[in-house]
Coordinates of C-alpha atoms and ligand atoms in Angstrom, one line a residue:
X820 CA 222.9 -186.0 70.8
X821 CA 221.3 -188.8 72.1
X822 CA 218.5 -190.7 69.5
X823 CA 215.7 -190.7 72.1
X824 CA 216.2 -186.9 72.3
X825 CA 214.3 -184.4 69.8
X826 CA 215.0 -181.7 70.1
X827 CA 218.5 -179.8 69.2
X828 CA 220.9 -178.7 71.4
X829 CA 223.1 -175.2 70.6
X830 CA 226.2 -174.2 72.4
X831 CA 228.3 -171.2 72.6
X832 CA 231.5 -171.0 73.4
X833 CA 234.5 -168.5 73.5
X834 CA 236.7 -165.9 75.8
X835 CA 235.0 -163.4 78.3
X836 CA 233.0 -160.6 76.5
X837 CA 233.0 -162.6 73.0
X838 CA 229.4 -162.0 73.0
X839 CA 227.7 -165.1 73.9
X840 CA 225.0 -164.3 75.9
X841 CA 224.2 -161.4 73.4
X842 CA 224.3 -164.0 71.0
X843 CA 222.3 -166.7 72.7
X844 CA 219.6 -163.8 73.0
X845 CA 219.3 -163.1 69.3
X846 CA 219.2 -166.7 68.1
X847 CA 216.5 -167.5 70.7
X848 CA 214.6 -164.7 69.1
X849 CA 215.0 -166.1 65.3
X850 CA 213.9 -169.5 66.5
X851 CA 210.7 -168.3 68.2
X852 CA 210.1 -166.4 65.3
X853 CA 210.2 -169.5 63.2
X854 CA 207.5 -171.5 65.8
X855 CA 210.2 -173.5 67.4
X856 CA 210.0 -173.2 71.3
X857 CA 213.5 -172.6 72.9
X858 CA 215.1 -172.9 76.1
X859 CA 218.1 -169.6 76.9
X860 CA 220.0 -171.5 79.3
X861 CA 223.7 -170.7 81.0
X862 CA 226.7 -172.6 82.5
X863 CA 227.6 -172.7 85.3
X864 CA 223.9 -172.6 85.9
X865 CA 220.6 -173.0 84.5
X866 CA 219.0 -175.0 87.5
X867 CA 218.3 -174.2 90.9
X868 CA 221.3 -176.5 91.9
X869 CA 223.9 -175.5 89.6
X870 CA 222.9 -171.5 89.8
X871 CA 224.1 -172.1 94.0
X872 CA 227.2 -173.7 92.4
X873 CA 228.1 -171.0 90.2
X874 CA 227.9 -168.3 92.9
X875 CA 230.5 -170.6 94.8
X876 CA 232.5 -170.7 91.7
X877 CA 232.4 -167.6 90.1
X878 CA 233.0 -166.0 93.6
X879 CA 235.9 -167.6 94.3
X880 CA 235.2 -169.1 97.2
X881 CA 236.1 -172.7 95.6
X882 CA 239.5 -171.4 94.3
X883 CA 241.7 -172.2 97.6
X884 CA 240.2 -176.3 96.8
X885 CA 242.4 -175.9 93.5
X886 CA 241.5 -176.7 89.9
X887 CA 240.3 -180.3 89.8
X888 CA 238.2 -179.4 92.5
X889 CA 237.1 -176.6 90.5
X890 CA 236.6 -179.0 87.5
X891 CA 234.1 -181.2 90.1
X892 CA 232.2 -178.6 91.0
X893 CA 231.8 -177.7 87.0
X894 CA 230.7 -181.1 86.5
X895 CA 228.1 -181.5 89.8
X896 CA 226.7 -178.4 88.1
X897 CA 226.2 -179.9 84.7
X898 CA 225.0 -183.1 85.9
X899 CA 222.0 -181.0 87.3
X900 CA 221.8 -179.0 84.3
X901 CA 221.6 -181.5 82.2
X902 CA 219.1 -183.5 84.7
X903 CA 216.7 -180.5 85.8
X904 CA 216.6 -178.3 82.5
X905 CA 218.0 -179.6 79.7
X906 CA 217.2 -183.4 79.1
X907 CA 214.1 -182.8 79.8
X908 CA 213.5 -179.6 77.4
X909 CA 214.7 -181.7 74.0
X910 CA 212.7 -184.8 75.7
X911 CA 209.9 -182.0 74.8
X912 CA 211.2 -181.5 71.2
X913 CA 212.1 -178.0 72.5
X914 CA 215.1 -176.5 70.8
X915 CA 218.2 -175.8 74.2
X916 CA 220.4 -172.9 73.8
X917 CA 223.5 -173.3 76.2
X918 CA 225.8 -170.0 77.2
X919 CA 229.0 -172.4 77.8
X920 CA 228.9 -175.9 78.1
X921 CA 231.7 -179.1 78.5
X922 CA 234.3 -177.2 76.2
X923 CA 234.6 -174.3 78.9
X924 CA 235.8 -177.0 81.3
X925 CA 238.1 -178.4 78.7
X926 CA 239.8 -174.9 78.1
X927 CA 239.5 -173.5 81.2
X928 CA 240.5 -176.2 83.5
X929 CA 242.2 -178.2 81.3
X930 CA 244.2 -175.6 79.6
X931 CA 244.1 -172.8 82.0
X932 CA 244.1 -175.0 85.3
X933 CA 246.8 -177.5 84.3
X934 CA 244.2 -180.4 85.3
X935 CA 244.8 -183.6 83.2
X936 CA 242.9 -184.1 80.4
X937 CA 242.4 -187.8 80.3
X938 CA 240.5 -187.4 84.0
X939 CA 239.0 -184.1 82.5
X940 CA 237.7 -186.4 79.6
X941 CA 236.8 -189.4 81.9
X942 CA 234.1 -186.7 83.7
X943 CA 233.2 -185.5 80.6
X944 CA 231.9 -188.8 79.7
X945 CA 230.4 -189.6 83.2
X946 CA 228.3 -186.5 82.8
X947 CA 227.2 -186.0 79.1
X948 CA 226.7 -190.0 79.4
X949 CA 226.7 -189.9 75.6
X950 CA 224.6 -186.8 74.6
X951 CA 226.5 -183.9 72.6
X952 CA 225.9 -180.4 71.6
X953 CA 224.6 -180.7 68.0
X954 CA 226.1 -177.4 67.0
X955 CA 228.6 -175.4 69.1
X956 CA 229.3 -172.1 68.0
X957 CA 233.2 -170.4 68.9
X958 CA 233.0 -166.9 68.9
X959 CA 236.3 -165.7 68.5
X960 CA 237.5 -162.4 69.2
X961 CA 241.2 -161.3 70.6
X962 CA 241.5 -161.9 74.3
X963 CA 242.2 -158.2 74.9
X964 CA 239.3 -156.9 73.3
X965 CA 236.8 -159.0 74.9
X966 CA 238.1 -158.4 78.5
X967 CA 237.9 -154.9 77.6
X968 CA 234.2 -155.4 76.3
X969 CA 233.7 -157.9 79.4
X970 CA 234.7 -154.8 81.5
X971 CA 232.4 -152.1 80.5
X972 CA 229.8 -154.5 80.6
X973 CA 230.7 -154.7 84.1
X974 CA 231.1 -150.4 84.8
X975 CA 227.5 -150.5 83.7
X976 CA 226.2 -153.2 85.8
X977 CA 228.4 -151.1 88.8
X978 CA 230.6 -154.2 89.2
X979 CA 234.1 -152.9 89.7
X980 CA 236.0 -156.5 90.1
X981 CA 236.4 -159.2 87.8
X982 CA 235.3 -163.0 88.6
X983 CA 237.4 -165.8 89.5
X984 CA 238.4 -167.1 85.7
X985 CA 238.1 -163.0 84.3
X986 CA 240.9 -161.8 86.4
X987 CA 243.9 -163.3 84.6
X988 CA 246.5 -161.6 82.5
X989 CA 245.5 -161.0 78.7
X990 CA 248.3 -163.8 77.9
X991 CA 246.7 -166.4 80.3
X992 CA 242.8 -165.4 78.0
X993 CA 244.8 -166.0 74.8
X994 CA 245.9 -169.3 75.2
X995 CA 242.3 -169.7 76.3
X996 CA 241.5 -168.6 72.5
X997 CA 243.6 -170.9 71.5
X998 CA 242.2 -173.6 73.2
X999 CA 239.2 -173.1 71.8
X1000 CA 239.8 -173.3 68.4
X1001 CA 242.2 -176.6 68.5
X1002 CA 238.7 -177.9 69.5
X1003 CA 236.9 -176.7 66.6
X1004 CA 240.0 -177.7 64.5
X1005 CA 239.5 -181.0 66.0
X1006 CA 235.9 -181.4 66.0
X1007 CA 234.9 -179.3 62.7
X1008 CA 231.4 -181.5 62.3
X1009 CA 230.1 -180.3 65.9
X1010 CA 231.7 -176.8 65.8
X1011 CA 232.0 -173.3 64.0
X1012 CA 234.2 -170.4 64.6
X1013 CA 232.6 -166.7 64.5
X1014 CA 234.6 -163.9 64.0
X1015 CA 233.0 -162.2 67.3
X1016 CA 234.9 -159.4 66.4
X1017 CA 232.7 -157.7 63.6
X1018 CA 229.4 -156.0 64.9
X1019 CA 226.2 -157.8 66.6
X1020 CA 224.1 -157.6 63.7
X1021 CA 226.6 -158.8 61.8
X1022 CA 227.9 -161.6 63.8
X1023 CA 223.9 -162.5 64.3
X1024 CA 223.6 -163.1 60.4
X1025 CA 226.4 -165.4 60.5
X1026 CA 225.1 -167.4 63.4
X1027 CA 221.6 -167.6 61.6
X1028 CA 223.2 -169.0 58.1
X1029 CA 225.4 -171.4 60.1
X1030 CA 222.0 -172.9 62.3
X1031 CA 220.5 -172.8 59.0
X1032 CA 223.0 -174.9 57.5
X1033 CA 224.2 -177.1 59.9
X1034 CA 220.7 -178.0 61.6
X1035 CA 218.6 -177.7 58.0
X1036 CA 216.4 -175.6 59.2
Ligands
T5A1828 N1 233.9 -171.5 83.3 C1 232.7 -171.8 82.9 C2 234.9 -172.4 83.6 O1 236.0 -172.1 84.0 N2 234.6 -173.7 83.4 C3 233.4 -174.2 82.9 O2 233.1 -175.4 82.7 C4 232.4 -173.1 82.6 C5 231.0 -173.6 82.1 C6 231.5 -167.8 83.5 C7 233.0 -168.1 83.9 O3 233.1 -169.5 84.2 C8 234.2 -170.0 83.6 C9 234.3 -169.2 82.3 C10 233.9 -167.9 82.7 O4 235.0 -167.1 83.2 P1 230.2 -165.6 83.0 O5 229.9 -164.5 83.9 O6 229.1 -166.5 82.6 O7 231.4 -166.5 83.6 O8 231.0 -165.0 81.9 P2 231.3 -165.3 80.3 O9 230.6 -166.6 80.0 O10 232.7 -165.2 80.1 O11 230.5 -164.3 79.6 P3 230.6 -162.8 79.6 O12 229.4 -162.3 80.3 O13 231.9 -162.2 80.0 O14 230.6 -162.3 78.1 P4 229.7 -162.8 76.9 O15 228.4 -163.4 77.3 O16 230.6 -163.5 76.0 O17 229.4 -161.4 76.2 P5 228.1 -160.4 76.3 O18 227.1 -160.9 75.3 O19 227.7 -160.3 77.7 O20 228.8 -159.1 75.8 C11 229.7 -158.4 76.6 C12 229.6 -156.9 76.3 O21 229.9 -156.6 74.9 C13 228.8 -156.1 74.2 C14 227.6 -156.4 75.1 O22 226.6 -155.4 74.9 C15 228.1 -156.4 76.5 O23 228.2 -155.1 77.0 N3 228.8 -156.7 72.9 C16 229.3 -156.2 71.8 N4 230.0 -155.0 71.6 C17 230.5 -154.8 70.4 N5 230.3 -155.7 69.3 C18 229.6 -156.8 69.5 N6 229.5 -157.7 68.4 C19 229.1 -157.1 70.8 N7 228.4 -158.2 71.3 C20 228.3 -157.9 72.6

């Protein structure tokens, strides 16, 4: 993260119904409880501008531009993320708590959109301009079992169809997974794997040690 910035930046990462936004939920809780003030935020999303951008993504309506297109719209998102909600909240010394961030562009349209990595990274650098999650936690869980989560999550909501990225074949969400954790392979000072498989209470303790460790709190 960038040395101007105070406060610390959290993001999760992981397949569909790995249980991020659950988790993003309970964290925020824990750090309120501890006096620190916290921003829930969500990608794409978490800004007026980017919000409109992920209805245009997450409908589909963008998918006919193919991926790289896809990949700009990602990043125009997050450059208004980052501008509107979340430079501004650690400017604050507020604590940001991201649902998806840059590594969900890397797997998804790097890995599951064929779009070249090297102009993938290029953007990456364009947007983040040098600031970087300070944790980022992977829940893991087995692709089929968190599209089956993801699904009754959506029965309840009375959403029968999957979105854009949800509706491809369990193989296509594994190599996802996989994805996933050659980053945190790669990059095993920024990020932790969960097993996002065990219960939420459970998989909460383990996310509060990890913040404890990793950010001394
Ligand atoms: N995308 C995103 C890209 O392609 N590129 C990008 O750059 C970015 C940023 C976003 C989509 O956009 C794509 C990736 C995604 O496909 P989304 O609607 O925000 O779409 O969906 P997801 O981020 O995939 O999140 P989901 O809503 O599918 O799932 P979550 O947030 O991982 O899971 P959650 O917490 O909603 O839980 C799902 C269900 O499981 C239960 C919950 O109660 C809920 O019903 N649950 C558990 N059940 C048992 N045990 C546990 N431990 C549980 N934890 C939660």
């Amino acid at each position: 993260m960038g040395d101007f910035l105070s406060g610390k930046f959290i993001t999760f990462e992981g397949g569909e119904g790995s249980g991020k936004s659950t988790q993003v939920r309970r964290l925020a809780e824990t750090l309120r409880g501890k006096g620190i003030g916290v921003v829930e935020t969500r990608e794409p999303g978490g800004s007026p501008g980017a919000e409109m951008l992920r209805h245009v993504l997450l409908t589909g309506v963008a998918e006919a531009l193919g991926p790289k297109a896809e990949a700009l719209l990602f990043a125009a998102a997050r450059d208004d993320h980052l501008r509107v909600t979340i430079r501004p909240a650690l400017e604050r010394g507020d604590w940001v708590i991201c649902d998806r961030f840059a590594d969900s562009t890397r797997v998804y349209q790097g890995i599951g959109g064929a779009v070249d990595v090297e102009f993938l990274g290029a953007l990456q650098d364009l947007i983040l301009q040098g600031l970087r999650p300070d944790l980022t936690l992977i829940l893991d869980i087995p692709a089929e079992l968190g599209l089956e989560r993801a699904a009754r999550r959506r029965g309840s909501q009375g959403r029968d169809a999957p979105d854009r990225f949800e509706k491809h074949p369990v193989a296509h969400h594994e190599r996802l997974r996989q994805g996933f954790l050659d980053i945190a392979k790669a990059e095993p000072e920024r990020c932790a794997v969960v097993d996002a498989t065990a219960d939420e209470d459970e998989v909460a303790a383990e996310i509060r040690q990890l913040v404890t460790e990793r950010l001394a709190l």
